[in-house]
Coordinates of C-alpha atoms in Angstrom, one line a residue:
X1 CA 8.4 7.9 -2.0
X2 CA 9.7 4.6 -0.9
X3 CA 7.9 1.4 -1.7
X4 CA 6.1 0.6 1.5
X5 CA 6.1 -2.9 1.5
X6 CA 6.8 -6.3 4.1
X7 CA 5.4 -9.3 4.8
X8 CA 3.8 -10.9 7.6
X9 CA 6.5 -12.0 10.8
X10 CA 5.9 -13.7 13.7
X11 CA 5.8 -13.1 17.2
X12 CA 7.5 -15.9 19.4
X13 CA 10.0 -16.7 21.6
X14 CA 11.9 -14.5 24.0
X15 CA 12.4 -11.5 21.7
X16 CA 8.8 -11.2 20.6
X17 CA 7.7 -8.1 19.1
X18 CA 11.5 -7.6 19.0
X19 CA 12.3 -10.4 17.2
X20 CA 9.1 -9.1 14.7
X21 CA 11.0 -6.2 14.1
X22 CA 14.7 -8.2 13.6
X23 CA 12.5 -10.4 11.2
X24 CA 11.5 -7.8 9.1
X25 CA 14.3 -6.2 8.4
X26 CA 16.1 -8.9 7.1
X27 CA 13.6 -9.3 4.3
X28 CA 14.3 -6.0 3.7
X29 CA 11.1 -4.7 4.7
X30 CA 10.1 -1.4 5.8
X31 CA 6.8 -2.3 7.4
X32 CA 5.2 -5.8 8.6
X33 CA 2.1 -7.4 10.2
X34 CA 2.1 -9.6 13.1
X35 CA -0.8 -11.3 15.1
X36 CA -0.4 -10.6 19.3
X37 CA -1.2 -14.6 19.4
X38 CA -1.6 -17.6 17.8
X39 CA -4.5 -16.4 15.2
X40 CA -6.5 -19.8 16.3
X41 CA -7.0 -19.4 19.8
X42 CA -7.2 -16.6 22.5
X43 CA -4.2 -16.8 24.5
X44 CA -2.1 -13.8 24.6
X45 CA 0.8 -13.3 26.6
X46 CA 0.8 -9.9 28.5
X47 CA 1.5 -6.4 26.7
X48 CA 4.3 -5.8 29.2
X49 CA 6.2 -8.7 28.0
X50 CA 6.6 -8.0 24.1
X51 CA 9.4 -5.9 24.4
X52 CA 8.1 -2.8 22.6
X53 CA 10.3 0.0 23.8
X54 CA 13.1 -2.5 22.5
X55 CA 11.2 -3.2 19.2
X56 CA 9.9 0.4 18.8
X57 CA 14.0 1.5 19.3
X58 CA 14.9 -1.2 16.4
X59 CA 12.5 0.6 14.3
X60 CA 13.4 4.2 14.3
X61 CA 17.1 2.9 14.0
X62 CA 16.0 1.6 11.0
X63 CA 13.1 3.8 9.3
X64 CA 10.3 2.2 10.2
X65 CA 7.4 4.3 10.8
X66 CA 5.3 2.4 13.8
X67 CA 2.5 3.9 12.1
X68 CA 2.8 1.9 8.9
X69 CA 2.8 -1.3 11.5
X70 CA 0.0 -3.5 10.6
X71 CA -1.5 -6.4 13.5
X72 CA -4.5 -8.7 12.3
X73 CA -7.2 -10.2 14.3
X74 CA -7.5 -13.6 15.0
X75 CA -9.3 -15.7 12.8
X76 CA -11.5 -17.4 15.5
X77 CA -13.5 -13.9 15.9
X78 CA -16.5 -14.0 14.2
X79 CA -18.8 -11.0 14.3
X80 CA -21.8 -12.8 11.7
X81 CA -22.6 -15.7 13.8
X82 CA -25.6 -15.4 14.8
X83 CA -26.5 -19.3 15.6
X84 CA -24.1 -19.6 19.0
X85 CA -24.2 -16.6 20.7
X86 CA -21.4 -17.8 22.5
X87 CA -19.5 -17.3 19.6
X88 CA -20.9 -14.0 18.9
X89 CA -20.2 -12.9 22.6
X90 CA -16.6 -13.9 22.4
X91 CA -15.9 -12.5 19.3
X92 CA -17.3 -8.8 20.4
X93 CA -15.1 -9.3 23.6
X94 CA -12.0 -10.8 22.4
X95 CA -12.5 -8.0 19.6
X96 CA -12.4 -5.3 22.3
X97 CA -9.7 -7.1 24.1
X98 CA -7.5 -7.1 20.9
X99 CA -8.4 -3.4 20.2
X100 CA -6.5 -2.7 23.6
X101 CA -3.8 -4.6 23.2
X102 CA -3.1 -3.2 20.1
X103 CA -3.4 0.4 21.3
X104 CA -0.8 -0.8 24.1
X105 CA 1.3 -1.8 22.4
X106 CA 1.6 1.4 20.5
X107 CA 0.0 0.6 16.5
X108 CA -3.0 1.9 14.8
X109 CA -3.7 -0.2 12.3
X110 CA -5.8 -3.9 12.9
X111 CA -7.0 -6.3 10.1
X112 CA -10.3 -8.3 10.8
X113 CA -12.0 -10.7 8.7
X114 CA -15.9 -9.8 8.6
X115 CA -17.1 -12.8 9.5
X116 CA -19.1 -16.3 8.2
X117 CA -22.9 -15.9 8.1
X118 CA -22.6 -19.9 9.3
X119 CA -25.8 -20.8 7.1
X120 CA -28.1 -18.1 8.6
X121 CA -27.7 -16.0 6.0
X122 CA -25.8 -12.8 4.2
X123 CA -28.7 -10.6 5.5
X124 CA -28.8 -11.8 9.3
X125 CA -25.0 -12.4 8.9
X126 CA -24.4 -8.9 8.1
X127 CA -26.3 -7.1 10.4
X128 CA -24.5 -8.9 13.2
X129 CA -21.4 -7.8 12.1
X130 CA -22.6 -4.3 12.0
X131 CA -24.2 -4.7 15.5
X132 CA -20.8 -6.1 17.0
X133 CA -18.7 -3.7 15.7
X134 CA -21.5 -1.1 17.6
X135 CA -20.6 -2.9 20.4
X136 CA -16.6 -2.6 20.4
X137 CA -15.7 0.3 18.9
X138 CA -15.5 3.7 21.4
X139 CA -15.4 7.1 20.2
X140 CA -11.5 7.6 21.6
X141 CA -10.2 4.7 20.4
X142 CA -6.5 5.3 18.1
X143 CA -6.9 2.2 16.7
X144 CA -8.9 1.5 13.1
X145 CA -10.4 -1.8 12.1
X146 CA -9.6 -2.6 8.7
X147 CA -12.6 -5.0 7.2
X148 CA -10.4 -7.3 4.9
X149 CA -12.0 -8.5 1.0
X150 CA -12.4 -11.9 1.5
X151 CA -12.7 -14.9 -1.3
X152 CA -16.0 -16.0 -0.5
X153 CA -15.2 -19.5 0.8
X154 CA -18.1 -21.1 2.2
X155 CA -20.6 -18.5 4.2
X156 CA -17.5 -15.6 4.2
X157 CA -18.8 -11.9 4.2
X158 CA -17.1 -9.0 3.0
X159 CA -16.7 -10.2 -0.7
X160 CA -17.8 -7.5 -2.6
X161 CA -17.1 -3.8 -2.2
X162 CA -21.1 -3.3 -1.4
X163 CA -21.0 -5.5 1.2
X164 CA -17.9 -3.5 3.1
X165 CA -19.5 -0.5 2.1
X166 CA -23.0 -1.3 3.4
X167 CA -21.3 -2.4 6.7
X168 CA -19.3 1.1 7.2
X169 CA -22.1 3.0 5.9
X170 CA -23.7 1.4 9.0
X171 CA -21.4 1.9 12.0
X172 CA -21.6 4.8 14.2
X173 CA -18.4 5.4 14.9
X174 CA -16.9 5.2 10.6
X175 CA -13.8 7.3 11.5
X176 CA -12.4 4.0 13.3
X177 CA -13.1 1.4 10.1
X178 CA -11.3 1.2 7.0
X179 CA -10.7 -1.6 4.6
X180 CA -8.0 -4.0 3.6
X181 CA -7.6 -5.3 0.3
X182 CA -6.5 -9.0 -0.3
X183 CA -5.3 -9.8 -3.7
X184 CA -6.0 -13.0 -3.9
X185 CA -9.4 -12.9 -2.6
X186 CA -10.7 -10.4 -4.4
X187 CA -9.3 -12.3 -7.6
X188 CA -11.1 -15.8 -5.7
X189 CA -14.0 -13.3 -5.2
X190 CA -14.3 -12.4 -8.9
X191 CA -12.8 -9.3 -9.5
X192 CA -10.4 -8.6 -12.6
X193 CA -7.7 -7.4 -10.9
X194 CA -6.0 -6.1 -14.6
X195 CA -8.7 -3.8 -13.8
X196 CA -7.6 -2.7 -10.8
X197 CA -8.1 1.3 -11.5
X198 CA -11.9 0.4 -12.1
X199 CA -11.9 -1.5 -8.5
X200 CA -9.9 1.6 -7.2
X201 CA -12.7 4.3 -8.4
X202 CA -15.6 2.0 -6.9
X203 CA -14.2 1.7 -3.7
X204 CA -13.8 5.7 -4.2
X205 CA -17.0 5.8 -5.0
X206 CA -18.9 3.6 -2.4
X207 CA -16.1 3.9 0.4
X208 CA -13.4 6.4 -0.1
X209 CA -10.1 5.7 -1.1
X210 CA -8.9 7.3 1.9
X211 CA -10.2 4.0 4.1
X212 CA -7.8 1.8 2.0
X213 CA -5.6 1.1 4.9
X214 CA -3.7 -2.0 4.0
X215 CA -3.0 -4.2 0.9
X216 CA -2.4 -7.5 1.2
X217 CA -0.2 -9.0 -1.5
X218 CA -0.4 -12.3 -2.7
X219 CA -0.6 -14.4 -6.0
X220 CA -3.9 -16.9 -6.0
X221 CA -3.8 -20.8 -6.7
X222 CA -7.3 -20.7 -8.0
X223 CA -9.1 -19.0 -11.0
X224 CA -11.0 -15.6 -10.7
X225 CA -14.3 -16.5 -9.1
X226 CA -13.3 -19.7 -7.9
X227 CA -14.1 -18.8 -3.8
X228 CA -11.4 -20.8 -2.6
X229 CA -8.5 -18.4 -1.0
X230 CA -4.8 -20.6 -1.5
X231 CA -2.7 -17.7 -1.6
X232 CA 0.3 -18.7 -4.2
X233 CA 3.9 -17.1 -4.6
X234 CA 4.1 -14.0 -6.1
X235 CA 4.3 -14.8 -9.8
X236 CA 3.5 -18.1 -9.6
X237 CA -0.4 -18.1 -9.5
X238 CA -3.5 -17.1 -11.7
X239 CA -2.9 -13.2 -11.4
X240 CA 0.7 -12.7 -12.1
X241 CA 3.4 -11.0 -11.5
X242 CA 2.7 -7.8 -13.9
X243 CA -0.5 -7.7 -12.6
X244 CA 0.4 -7.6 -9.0
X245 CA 3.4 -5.8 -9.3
X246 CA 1.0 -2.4 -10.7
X247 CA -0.8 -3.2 -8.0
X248 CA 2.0 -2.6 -5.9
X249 CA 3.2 0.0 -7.6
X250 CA -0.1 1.6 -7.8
X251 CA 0.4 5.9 -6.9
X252 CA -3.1 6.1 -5.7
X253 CA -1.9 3.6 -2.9
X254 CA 1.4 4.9 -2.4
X255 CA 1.3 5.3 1.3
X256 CA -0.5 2.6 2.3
X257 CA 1.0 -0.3 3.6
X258 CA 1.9 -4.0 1.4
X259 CA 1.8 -7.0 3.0
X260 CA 3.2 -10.5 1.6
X261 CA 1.5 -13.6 3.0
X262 CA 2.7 -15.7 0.2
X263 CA 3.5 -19.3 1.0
X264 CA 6.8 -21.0 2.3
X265 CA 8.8 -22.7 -0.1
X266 CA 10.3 -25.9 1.4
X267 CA 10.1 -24.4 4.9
X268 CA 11.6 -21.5 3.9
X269 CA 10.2 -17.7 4.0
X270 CA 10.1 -16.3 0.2
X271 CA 9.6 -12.7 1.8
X272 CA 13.2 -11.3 1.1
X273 CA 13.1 -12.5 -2.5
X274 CA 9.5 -11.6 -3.1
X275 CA 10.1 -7.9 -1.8
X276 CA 13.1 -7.9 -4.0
X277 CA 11.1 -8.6 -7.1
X278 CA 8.6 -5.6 -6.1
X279 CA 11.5 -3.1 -5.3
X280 CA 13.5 -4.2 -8.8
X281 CA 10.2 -5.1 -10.8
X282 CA 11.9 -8.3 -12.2
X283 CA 10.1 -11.2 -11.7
X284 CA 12.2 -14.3 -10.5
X285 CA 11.9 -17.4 -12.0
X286 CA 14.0 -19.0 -9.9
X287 CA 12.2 -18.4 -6.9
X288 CA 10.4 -22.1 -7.0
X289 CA 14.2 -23.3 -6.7
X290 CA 15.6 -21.2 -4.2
X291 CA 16.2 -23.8 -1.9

């Protein structure tokens, strides 16, 4: 099978989800994750105005399997905050509101981050992700939230496999919740990622490897444990290019979706290079000087 691998694009301008697509594929990419809006705020331009028939034609010209599409959450939704509840109430319905859109618009497949406990605590912080996701996700739904590993930077949940797992284990509706796993946070998180079998049969273990849903690929600035989630250039970083490209590689993951969210390099997207290491597995050194 074909390496299944992109990066994230964006979604602007007049072409939007058209120029996502036109993005993509000149990377070389056969899959890619967008956000619907700016990932900071709530403001979303109307479904009917993203060009998807366009975008989805684009895509079967070229391969591209709208299934393997990938669109994540907005970073402002926070499911653990328990201390405002009118954060809490506009993360469960912006939440819902995004769930639409993205079954609109036609994919299957949406990252969220957990949530941050805000000081009130893992337990309490936890329990109101569980209850939120209660709240928002509806027996018909198409579309499956996948929880994302995070690094652990200041009250962040979802850093450790037992937390993810404790969370799906209680949701009603499991069938619409899978995971996504972030390189460099589970490397910021702690976890050895030469080791990455090992992390692969607990997951298996406490999850299911079948709720693996997305990986995202990226190197880490920081050392393992560190908590502090700078994503660095494939290669370039603490973990490594061997390390990552195994990862990549990996069979058990083979049909599930890699995403680069690597930095730009003096303005420039690294995506087309990086993907090109990953496809040839040669690491290039020059990629630091590309511009």
């Amino acid at each position: 099978m074909e390496l299944l691998i992109g990066s994230h694009v964006s979604l602007t301008g007049k072409d939007m989800l058209l120029g996502s697509v036109k993005e993509a594929l000149s990377y070389n990419a056969n899959t890619f994750m967008f956000y619907t809006g700016a990932p900071q705020n709530t403001k979303r331009k109307p479904v009917s105005r993203m060009k998807i028939q366009e975008a989805l034609a684009l895509m079967k010209e070229n391969g591209i399997d709208k299934n393997n599409i990938v669109v994540h959450a907005p970073y402002i939704i926070n499911l653990a905050n328990t201390l405002k509840k009118e954060t809490y109430e506009l993360a469960v319905s912006f939440l819902r509101e995004e769930i639409q859109r993205v079954e609109e618009i036609g994919m299957r497949r949406l990252v969220l981050h957990p949530g941050s406990h805000v000081k009130a605590g893992e337990e309490a912080g936890i329990n109101s992700i569980i209850s939120g996701l209660n709240d928002v996700l509806t027996e018909n739904q198409n579309v499956v939230v996948c929880l994302e590993t995070m690094a652990g930077k200041g009250s962040e949940l979802g850093i450790s496999i037992d937390q993810l797992a404790y969370i799906i284990d209680h949701v009603f509706y499991k069938d619409k919740l899978g995971i996504c796993l972030d390189t460099c946070h589970l490397n910021d998180a702690g976890y050895d990622l030469s080791l990455f079998d090992e992390i692969l049969d607990e997951i298996d273990q406490k999850i299911g490897l079948d709720k693996v849903l997305v990986v995202h690929v990226n190197d880490s600035k920081n050392p393992r444990g560190a908590h502090k989630d700078r994503h660095e250039n494939i290669g370039y970083g603490t973990i490594g290019f061997d390390i990552l490209n195994a990862i990549v590689h990996n069979k058990r993951l083979e049909n599930v979706p890699k995403i680069l969210e690597t930095p730009y390099i003096d303005n420039k997207a690294p995506y087309k290079e990086e993907i090109q290491m990953f496809r040839t597995q040669i690491f290039n050194s020059d990629l630091k000087k590309m511009s």
